[in-house]
């Protein structure tokens, strides 16, 4: 008589199973021109930047952390400070896990005078979800300026900043488009009283 036994392939009910892997950020805040505060859905997962590539148009990032894949887990999240070599300044931030652009949140105007919050005048630019953009953020800004809107008459531009007589008075928002490329989607500014 032959007896055969097998061990169940299941884990104990209260055991937490984790896995170290690349994950997409849950949110990104631009803390300073070169500092990103990245939120992650891991909990005490010891996140690290696995890859960070920068060029004139994009910043590409991959973050690795330990995630709970099954079993009970604590209710918390991780944050990770990431320092860029150059200011983000209109470049698209790309998640290398999803290959998609990451929305960047800017702090309020009191914390960051270059943000779009709290300025005197604003303009939203209409665009369609399937509208292709231009090849670079700089080309998108040049095309927007070429529209000849009145508020641009005496302004100059440095990246996404609007300047009047050398003083920063506003900011353009450039977005990477779902169909590819970049477009200016909004502008806000406060010109001096003598404008």
JSON list of C-alpha atoms in Angstrom, two decimals:
[
{"chain": "A", "resi": 1, "resn": "UNK", "atom": "CA", "xyz": [0.00, 0.00, 0.00]},
{"chain": "A", "resi": 2, "resn": "UNK", "atom": "CA", "xyz": [1.36, 3.40, -1.00]},
{"chain": "A", "resi": 3, "resn": "UNK", "atom": "CA", "xyz": [0.47, 6.51, 0.95]},
{"chain": "A", "resi": 4, "resn": "UNK", "atom": "CA", "xyz": [1.02, 9.90, -0.57]},
{"chain": "A", "resi": 5, "resn": "UNK", "atom": "CA", "xyz": [0.72, 13.19, 1.22]},
{"chain": "A", "resi": 6, "resn": "UNK", "atom": "CA", "xyz": [0.62, 16.73, -0.04]},
{"chain": "A", "resi": 7, "resn": "UNK", "atom": "CA", "xyz": [1.09, 20.07, 1.57]},
{"chain": "A", "resi": 8, "resn": "UNK", "atom": "CA", "xyz": [-1.54, 22.70, 0.84]},
{"chain": "A", "resi": 9, "resn": "UNK", "atom": "CA", "xyz": [-0.28, 25.45, -1.44]},
{"chain": "A", "resi": 10, "resn": "UNK", "atom": "CA", "xyz": [-1.99, 28.14, 0.55]},
{"chain": "A", "resi": 11, "resn": "UNK", "atom": "CA", "xyz": [-0.55, 30.61, 3.03]},
{"chain": "A", "resi": 12, "resn": "UNK", "atom": "CA", "xyz": [-1.83, 31.07, 6.57]},
{"chain": "A", "resi": 13, "resn": "UNK", "atom": "CA", "xyz": [-4.80, 33.42, 6.74]},
{"chain": "A", "resi": 14, "resn": "UNK", "atom": "CA", "xyz": [-3.01, 36.18, 8.67]},
{"chain": "A", "resi": 15, "resn": "UNK", "atom": "CA", "xyz": [0.29, 36.10, 6.79]},
{"chain": "A", "resi": 16, "resn": "UNK", "atom": "CA", "xyz": [1.26, 39.16, 4.77]},
{"chain": "A", "resi": 17, "resn": "UNK", "atom": "CA", "xyz": [3.05, 38.52, 1.49]},
{"chain": "A", "resi": 18, "resn": "UNK", "atom": "CA", "xyz": [5.13, 41.33, -0.01]},
{"chain": "A", "resi": 19, "resn": "UNK", "atom": "CA", "xyz": [6.93, 41.84, -3.28]},
{"chain": "A", "resi": 20, "resn": "UNK", "atom": "CA", "xyz": [9.58, 44.36, -4.31]},
{"chain": "A", "resi": 21, "resn": "UNK", "atom": "CA", "xyz": [8.62, 45.88, -7.66]},
{"chain": "A", "resi": 22, "resn": "UNK", "atom": "CA", "xyz": [8.39, 49.01, -9.81]},
{"chain": "A", "resi": 23, "resn": "UNK", "atom": "CA", "xyz": [5.26, 51.07, -9.12]},
{"chain": "A", "resi": 24, "resn": "UNK", "atom": "CA", "xyz": [3.55, 54.18, -10.48]},
{"chain": "A", "resi": 25, "resn": "UNK", "atom": "CA", "xyz": [3.41, 57.27, -8.25]},
{"chain": "A", "resi": 26, "resn": "UNK", "atom": "CA", "xyz": [0.06, 58.12, -6.67]},
{"chain": "A", "resi": 27, "resn": "UNK", "atom": "CA", "xyz": [0.87, 61.85, -6.81]},
{"chain": "A", "resi": 28, "resn": "UNK", "atom": "CA", "xyz": [3.72, 64.30, -7.39]},
{"chain": "A", "resi": 29, "resn": "UNK", "atom": "CA", "xyz": [4.16, 67.79, -5.94]},
{"chain": "A", "resi": 30, "resn": "UNK", "atom": "CA", "xyz": [6.79, 70.21, -7.25]},
{"chain": "A", "resi": 31, "resn": "UNK", "atom": "CA", "xyz": [8.31, 71.40, -3.96]},
{"chain": "A", "resi": 32, "resn": "UNK", "atom": "CA", "xyz": [10.92, 73.58, -5.68]},
{"chain": "A", "resi": 33, "resn": "UNK", "atom": "CA", "xyz": [12.09, 73.93, -9.30]},
{"chain": "A", "resi": 34, "resn": "UNK", "atom": "CA", "xyz": [14.33, 70.84, -8.89]},
{"chain": "A", "resi": 35, "resn": "UNK", "atom": "CA", "xyz": [12.60, 68.97, -6.02]},
{"chain": "A", "resi": 36, "resn": "UNK", "atom": "CA", "xyz": [9.74, 66.50, -6.50]},
{"chain": "A", "resi": 37, "resn": "UNK", "atom": "CA", "xyz": [7.73, 65.06, -3.61]},
{"chain": "A", "resi": 38, "resn": "UNK", "atom": "CA", "xyz": [6.45, 61.69, -4.84]},
{"chain": "A", "resi": 39, "resn": "UNK", "atom": "CA", "xyz": [3.59, 59.85, -3.12]},
{"chain": "A", "resi": 40, "resn": "UNK", "atom": "CA", "xyz": [3.34, 56.06, -3.32]},
{"chain": "A", "resi": 41, "resn": "UNK", "atom": "CA", "xyz": [0.70, 53.54, -2.28]},
{"chain": "A", "resi": 42, "resn": "UNK", "atom": "CA", "xyz": [3.23, 51.35, -0.49]},
{"chain": "A", "resi": 43, "resn": "UNK", "atom": "CA", "xyz": [3.42, 51.35, 3.31]},
{"chain": "A", "resi": 44, "resn": "UNK", "atom": "CA", "xyz": [6.91, 51.51, 4.84]},
{"chain": "A", "resi": 45, "resn": "UNK", "atom": "CA", "xyz": [8.11, 49.91, 1.60]},
{"chain": "A", "resi": 46, "resn": "UNK", "atom": "CA", "xyz": [11.53, 51.62, 1.47]},
{"chain": "A", "resi": 47, "resn": "UNK", "atom": "CA", "xyz": [10.99, 53.24, -1.95]},
{"chain": "A", "resi": 48, "resn": "UNK", "atom": "CA", "xyz": [13.99, 54.18, -4.10]},
{"chain": "A", "resi": 49, "resn": "UNK", "atom": "CA", "xyz": [14.50, 55.76, -7.50]},
{"chain": "A", "resi": 50, "resn": "UNK", "atom": "CA", "xyz": [15.49, 52.89, -9.78]},
{"chain": "A", "resi": 51, "resn": "UNK", "atom": "CA", "xyz": [15.89, 55.01, -12.92]},
{"chain": "A", "resi": 52, "resn": "UNK", "atom": "CA", "xyz": [15.89, 58.77, -13.58]},
{"chain": "A", "resi": 53, "resn": "UNK", "atom": "CA", "xyz": [16.64, 60.11, -17.07]},
{"chain": "A", "resi": 54, "resn": "UNK", "atom": "CA", "xyz": [16.41, 63.77, -18.06]},
{"chain": "A", "resi": 55, "resn": "UNK", "atom": "CA", "xyz": [16.60, 65.57, -21.38]},
{"chain": "A", "resi": 56, "resn": "UNK", "atom": "CA", "xyz": [15.34, 68.93, -22.68]},
{"chain": "A", "resi": 57, "resn": "UNK", "atom": "CA", "xyz": [11.74, 67.70, -23.10]},
{"chain": "A", "resi": 58, "resn": "UNK", "atom": "CA", "xyz": [11.14, 64.97, -20.53]},
{"chain": "A", "resi": 59, "resn": "UNK", "atom": "CA", "xyz": [12.02, 63.60, -17.12]},
{"chain": "A", "resi": 60, "resn": "UNK", "atom": "CA", "xyz": [11.53, 59.82, -17.02]},
{"chain": "A", "resi": 61, "resn": "UNK", "atom": "CA", "xyz": [11.33, 58.10, -13.65]},
{"chain": "A", "resi": 62, "resn": "UNK", "atom": "CA", "xyz": [10.89, 54.58, -12.29]},
{"chain": "A", "resi": 63, "resn": "UNK", "atom": "CA", "xyz": [10.46, 53.93, -8.58]},
{"chain": "A", "resi": 64, "resn": "UNK", "atom": "CA", "xyz": [10.83, 50.57, -6.85]},
{"chain": "A", "resi": 65, "resn": "UNK", "atom": "CA", "xyz": [9.23, 49.79, -3.49]},
{"chain": "A", "resi": 66, "resn": "UNK", "atom": "CA", "xyz": [7.96, 46.86, -1.45]},
{"chain": "A", "resi": 67, "resn": "UNK", "atom": "CA", "xyz": [4.21, 46.29, -1.89]},
{"chain": "A", "resi": 68, "resn": "UNK", "atom": "CA", "xyz": [1.79, 44.01, -0.02]},
{"chain": "A", "resi": 69, "resn": "UNK", "atom": "CA", "xyz": [0.43, 41.56, -2.60]},
{"chain": "A", "resi": 70, "resn": "UNK", "atom": "CA", "xyz": [-1.81, 39.59, -0.23]},
{"chain": "A", "resi": 71, "resn": "UNK", "atom": "CA", "xyz": [-2.80, 39.40, 3.40]},
{"chain": "A", "resi": 72, "resn": "UNK", "atom": "CA", "xyz": [-3.32, 42.19, 5.91]},
{"chain": "A", "resi": 73, "resn": "UNK", "atom": "CA", "xyz": [-1.46, 45.47, 5.51]},
{"chain": "A", "resi": 74, "resn": "UNK", "atom": "CA", "xyz": [-1.16, 48.71, 7.41]},
{"chain": "A", "resi": 75, "resn": "UNK", "atom": "CA", "xyz": [-3.11, 51.73, 6.17]},
{"chain": "A", "resi": 76, "resn": "UNK", "atom": "CA", "xyz": [-0.35, 54.18, 5.24]},
{"chain": "A", "resi": 77, "resn": "UNK", "atom": "CA", "xyz": [1.56, 55.52, 2.27]},
{"chain": "A", "resi": 78, "resn": "UNK", "atom": "CA", "xyz": [5.16, 56.39, 1.48]},
{"chain": "A", "resi": 79, "resn": "UNK", "atom": "CA", "xyz": [6.72, 59.61, 0.28]},
{"chain": "A", "resi": 80, "resn": "UNK", "atom": "CA", "xyz": [9.97, 60.00, -1.61]},
{"chain": "A", "resi": 81, "resn": "UNK", "atom": "CA", "xyz": [11.93, 63.19, -2.31]},
{"chain": "A", "resi": 82, "resn": "UNK", "atom": "CA", "xyz": [13.51, 63.23, -5.78]},
{"chain": "A", "resi": 83, "resn": "UNK", "atom": "CA", "xyz": [16.10, 65.83, -6.82]},
{"chain": "A", "resi": 84, "resn": "UNK", "atom": "CA", "xyz": [16.40, 66.66, -10.52]},
{"chain": "A", "resi": 85, "resn": "UNK", "atom": "CA", "xyz": [19.60, 67.83, -12.19]},
{"chain": "A", "resi": 86, "resn": "UNK", "atom": "CA", "xyz": [17.76, 70.76, -13.82]},
{"chain": "A", "resi": 87, "resn": "UNK", "atom": "CA", "xyz": [14.44, 72.52, -13.04]},
{"chain": "A", "resi": 88, "resn": "UNK", "atom": "CA", "xyz": [11.34, 70.68, -14.27]},
{"chain": "A", "resi": 89, "resn": "UNK", "atom": "CA", "xyz": [10.27, 73.95, -16.00]},
{"chain": "A", "resi": 90, "resn": "UNK", "atom": "CA", "xyz": [7.67, 72.67, -18.47]},
{"chain": "A", "resi": 91, "resn": "UNK", "atom": "CA", "xyz": [9.25, 69.30, -19.16]},
{"chain": "A", "resi": 92, "resn": "UNK", "atom": "CA", "xyz": [6.88, 66.33, -19.11]},
{"chain": "A", "resi": 93, "resn": "UNK", "atom": "CA", "xyz": [7.29, 63.94, -16.18]},
{"chain": "A", "resi": 94, "resn": "UNK", "atom": "CA", "xyz": [6.93, 60.38, -17.48]},
{"chain": "A", "resi": 95, "resn": "UNK", "atom": "CA", "xyz": [6.28, 57.27, -15.38]},
{"chain": "A", "resi": 96, "resn": "UNK", "atom": "CA", "xyz": [8.43, 54.47, -16.86]},
{"chain": "A", "resi": 97, "resn": "UNK", "atom": "CA", "xyz": [6.11, 51.81, -15.41]},
{"chain": "A", "resi": 98, "resn": "UNK", "atom": "CA", "xyz": [2.95, 52.95, -17.23]},
{"chain": "A", "resi": 99, "resn": "UNK", "atom": "CA", "xyz": [4.79, 54.95, -19.95]},
{"chain": "A", "resi": 100, "resn": "UNK", "atom": "CA", "xyz": [2.26, 57.74, -19.25]},
{"chain": "A", "resi": 101, "resn": "UNK", "atom": "CA", "xyz": [2.73, 61.40, -18.22]},
{"chain": "A", "resi": 102, "resn": "UNK", "atom": "CA", "xyz": [2.38, 62.11, -14.50]},
{"chain": "A", "resi": 103, "resn": "UNK", "atom": "CA", "xyz": [0.31, 65.12, -13.42]},
{"chain": "A", "resi": 104, "resn": "UNK", "atom": "CA", "xyz": [2.41, 67.44, -11.27]},
{"chain": "A", "resi": 105, "resn": "UNK", "atom": "CA", "xyz": [0.73, 69.53, -8.58]},
{"chain": "A", "resi": 106, "resn": "UNK", "atom": "CA", "xyz": [2.17, 72.96, -7.88]},
{"chain": "A", "resi": 107, "resn": "UNK", "atom": "CA", "xyz": [1.97, 74.37, -4.34]},
{"chain": "A", "resi": 108, "resn": "UNK", "atom": "CA", "xyz": [-0.08, 77.51, -3.73]},
{"chain": "A", "resi": 109, "resn": "UNK", "atom": "CA", "xyz": [1.14, 80.91, -4.93]},
{"chain": "A", "resi": 110, "resn": "UNK", "atom": "CA", "xyz": [2.43, 81.92, -1.49]},
{"chain": "A", "resi": 111, "resn": "UNK", "atom": "CA", "xyz": [4.76, 78.93, -1.46]},
{"chain": "A", "resi": 112, "resn": "UNK", "atom": "CA", "xyz": [5.71, 79.13, -5.15]},
{"chain": "A", "resi": 113, "resn": "UNK", "atom": "CA", "xyz": [5.43, 82.49, -6.95]},
{"chain": "A", "resi": 114, "resn": "UNK", "atom": "CA", "xyz": [5.77, 80.71, -10.29]},
{"chain": "A", "resi": 115, "resn": "UNK", "atom": "CA", "xyz": [2.61, 78.64, -9.77]},
{"chain": "A", "resi": 116, "resn": "UNK", "atom": "CA", "xyz": [-0.64, 79.40, -11.59]},
{"chain": "A", "resi": 117, "resn": "UNK", "atom": "CA", "xyz": [-2.59, 79.90, -8.35]},
{"chain": "A", "resi": 118, "resn": "UNK", "atom": "CA", "xyz": [-3.91, 83.26, -7.25]},
{"chain": "A", "resi": 119, "resn": "UNK", "atom": "CA", "xyz": [-2.83, 85.50, -10.11]},
{"chain": "A", "resi": 120, "resn": "UNK", "atom": "CA", "xyz": [-4.89, 88.45, -11.42]},
{"chain": "A", "resi": 121, "resn": "UNK", "atom": "CA", "xyz": [-5.95, 87.31, -14.89]},
{"chain": "A", "resi": 122, "resn": "UNK", "atom": "CA", "xyz": [-6.25, 83.94, -16.52]},
{"chain": "A", "resi": 123, "resn": "UNK", "atom": "CA", "xyz": [-6.90, 82.36, -19.88]},
{"chain": "A", "resi": 124, "resn": "UNK", "atom": "CA", "xyz": [-7.84, 78.75, -20.62]},
{"chain": "A", "resi": 125, "resn": "UNK", "atom": "CA", "xyz": [-7.05, 77.42, -24.09]},
{"chain": "A", "resi": 126, "resn": "UNK", "atom": "CA", "xyz": [-9.63, 75.11, -25.65]},
{"chain": "A", "resi": 127, "resn": "UNK", "atom": "CA", "xyz": [-8.27, 71.82, -26.95]},
{"chain": "A", "resi": 128, "resn": "UNK", "atom": "CA", "xyz": [-9.69, 68.44, -27.93]},
{"chain": "A", "resi": 129, "resn": "UNK", "atom": "CA", "xyz": [-8.65, 65.21, -26.19]},
{"chain": "A", "resi": 130, "resn": "UNK", "atom": "CA", "xyz": [-7.50, 63.74, -29.54]},
{"chain": "A", "resi": 131, "resn": "UNK", "atom": "CA", "xyz": [-5.68, 66.91, -30.65]},
{"chain": "A", "resi": 132, "resn": "UNK", "atom": "CA", "xyz": [-1.99, 66.24, -31.33]},
{"chain": "A", "resi": 133, "resn": "UNK", "atom": "CA", "xyz": [0.50, 68.65, -29.84]},
{"chain": "A", "resi": 134, "resn": "UNK", "atom": "CA", "xyz": [3.78, 70.05, -31.09]},
{"chain": "A", "resi": 135, "resn": "UNK", "atom": "CA", "xyz": [7.07, 68.18, -30.79]},
{"chain": "A", "resi": 136, "resn": "UNK", "atom": "CA", "xyz": [8.47, 70.17, -27.86]},
{"chain": "A", "resi": 137, "resn": "UNK", "atom": "CA", "xyz": [7.18, 72.35, -25.02]},
{"chain": "A", "resi": 138, "resn": "UNK", "atom": "CA", "xyz": [9.16, 75.28, -26.49]},
{"chain": "A", "resi": 139, "resn": "UNK", "atom": "CA", "xyz": [7.41, 74.87, -29.86]},
{"chain": "A", "resi": 140, "resn": "UNK", "atom": "CA", "xyz": [4.03, 74.80, -28.08]},
{"chain": "A", "resi": 141, "resn": "UNK", "atom": "CA", "xyz": [4.88, 78.09, -26.32]},
{"chain": "A", "resi": 142, "resn": "UNK", "atom": "CA", "xyz": [6.08, 79.68, -29.58]},
{"chain": "A", "resi": 143, "resn": "UNK", "atom": "CA", "xyz": [2.83, 78.67, -31.33]},
{"chain": "A", "resi": 144, "resn": "UNK", "atom": "CA", "xyz": [0.77, 80.09, -28.45]},
{"chain": "A", "resi": 145, "resn": "UNK", "atom": "CA", "xyz": [2.68, 83.38, -28.50]},
{"chain": "A", "resi": 146, "resn": "UNK", "atom": "CA", "xyz": [2.19, 83.57, -32.30]},
{"chain": "A", "resi": 147, "resn": "UNK", "atom": "CA", "xyz": [-1.59, 83.69, -31.79]},
{"chain": "A", "resi": 148, "resn": "UNK", "atom": "CA", "xyz": [-1.06, 87.41, -31.03]},
{"chain": "A", "resi": 149, "resn": "UNK", "atom": "CA", "xyz": [-3.45, 87.75, -28.09]},
{"chain": "A", "resi": 150, "resn": "UNK", "atom": "CA", "xyz": [-3.49, 91.30, -26.66]},
{"chain": "A", "resi": 151, "resn": "UNK", "atom": "CA", "xyz": [-1.99, 90.36, -23.31]},
{"chain": "A", "resi": 152, "resn": "UNK", "atom": "CA", "xyz": [1.13, 89.06, -25.08]},
{"chain": "A", "resi": 153, "resn": "UNK", "atom": "CA", "xyz": [1.88, 92.36, -26.85]},
{"chain": "A", "resi": 154, "resn": "UNK", "atom": "CA", "xyz": [4.68, 93.58, -24.57]},
{"chain": "A", "resi": 155, "resn": "UNK", "atom": "CA", "xyz": [5.51, 90.32, -22.83]},
{"chain": "A", "resi": 156, "resn": "UNK", "atom": "CA", "xyz": [8.59, 88.16, -23.25]},
{"chain": "A", "resi": 157, "resn": "UNK", "atom": "CA", "xyz": [8.91, 84.50, -22.35]},
{"chain": "A", "resi": 158, "resn": "UNK", "atom": "CA", "xyz": [11.49, 82.40, -20.59]},
{"chain": "A", "resi": 159, "resn": "UNK", "atom": "CA", "xyz": [10.40, 78.78, -20.61]},
{"chain": "A", "resi": 160, "resn": "UNK", "atom": "CA", "xyz": [6.90, 78.81, -19.11]},
{"chain": "A", "resi": 161, "resn": "UNK", "atom": "CA", "xyz": [7.38, 82.17, -17.36]},
{"chain": "A", "resi": 162, "resn": "UNK", "atom": "CA", "xyz": [5.76, 85.35, -18.68]},
{"chain": "A", "resi": 163, "resn": "UNK", "atom": "CA", "xyz": [7.97, 88.41, -18.18]},
{"chain": "A", "resi": 164, "resn": "UNK", "atom": "CA", "xyz": [7.22, 92.13, -18.44]},
{"chain": "A", "resi": 165, "resn": "UNK", "atom": "CA", "xyz": [10.25, 94.44, -18.52]},
{"chain": "A", "resi": 166, "resn": "UNK", "atom": "CA", "xyz": [12.35, 91.58, -17.15]},
{"chain": "A", "resi": 167, "resn": "UNK", "atom": "CA", "xyz": [10.04, 90.87, -14.19]},
{"chain": "A", "resi": 168, "resn": "UNK", "atom": "CA", "xyz": [8.20, 87.54, -13.89]},
{"chain": "A", "resi": 169, "resn": "UNK", "atom": "CA", "xyz": [4.50, 88.40, -14.02]},
{"chain": "A", "resi": 170, "resn": "UNK", "atom": "CA", "xyz": [2.89, 85.11, -14.93]},
{"chain": "A", "resi": 171, "resn": "UNK", "atom": "CA", "xyz": [3.14, 81.54, -16.11]},
{"chain": "A", "resi": 172, "resn": "UNK", "atom": "CA", "xyz": [2.02, 79.33, -18.98]},
{"chain": "A", "resi": 173, "resn": "UNK", "atom": "CA", "xyz": [0.88, 75.78, -18.38]},
{"chain": "A", "resi": 174, "resn": "UNK", "atom": "CA", "xyz": [2.12, 73.29, -20.98]},
{"chain": "A", "resi": 175, "resn": "UNK", "atom": "CA", "xyz": [0.54, 69.85, -21.11]},
{"chain": "A", "resi": 176, "resn": "UNK", "atom": "CA", "xyz": [1.67, 66.65, -22.80]},
{"chain": "A", "resi": 177, "resn": "UNK", "atom": "CA", "xyz": [-1.27, 65.53, -24.95]},
{"chain": "A", "resi": 178, "resn": "UNK", "atom": "CA", "xyz": [-2.84, 62.04, -25.00]},
{"chain": "A", "resi": 179, "resn": "UNK", "atom": "CA", "xyz": [-2.34, 62.00, -28.79]},
{"chain": "A", "resi": 180, "resn": "UNK", "atom": "CA", "xyz": [1.31, 62.98, -28.34]},
{"chain": "A", "resi": 181, "resn": "UNK", "atom": "CA", "xyz": [3.21, 66.25, -28.26]},
{"chain": "A", "resi": 182, "resn": "UNK", "atom": "CA", "xyz": [2.64, 69.41, -26.18]},
{"chain": "A", "resi": 183, "resn": "UNK", "atom": "CA", "xyz": [0.17, 72.30, -26.08]},
{"chain": "A", "resi": 184, "resn": "UNK", "atom": "CA", "xyz": [-0.24, 75.39, -23.92]},
{"chain": "A", "resi": 185, "resn": "UNK", "atom": "CA", "xyz": [-3.49, 74.82, -22.01]},
{"chain": "A", "resi": 186, "resn": "UNK", "atom": "CA", "xyz": [-3.68, 77.91, -19.78]},
{"chain": "A", "resi": 187, "resn": "UNK", "atom": "CA", "xyz": [-1.98, 81.12, -18.75]},
{"chain": "A", "resi": 188, "resn": "UNK", "atom": "CA", "xyz": [-2.20, 83.36, -15.69]},
{"chain": "A", "resi": 189, "resn": "UNK", "atom": "CA", "xyz": [-0.51, 86.70, -15.07]},
{"chain": "A", "resi": 190, "resn": "UNK", "atom": "CA", "xyz": [-0.47, 89.94, -13.08]},
{"chain": "A", "resi": 191, "resn": "UNK", "atom": "CA", "xyz": [1.00, 92.88, -14.99]},
{"chain": "A", "resi": 192, "resn": "UNK", "atom": "CA", "xyz": [2.36, 95.90, -13.10]},
{"chain": "A", "resi": 193, "resn": "UNK", "atom": "CA", "xyz": [0.05, 98.94, -12.70]},
{"chain": "A", "resi": 194, "resn": "UNK", "atom": "CA", "xyz": [1.86, 100.85, -15.45]},
{"chain": "A", "resi": 195, "resn": "UNK", "atom": "CA", "xyz": [1.23, 98.17, -18.11]}
]
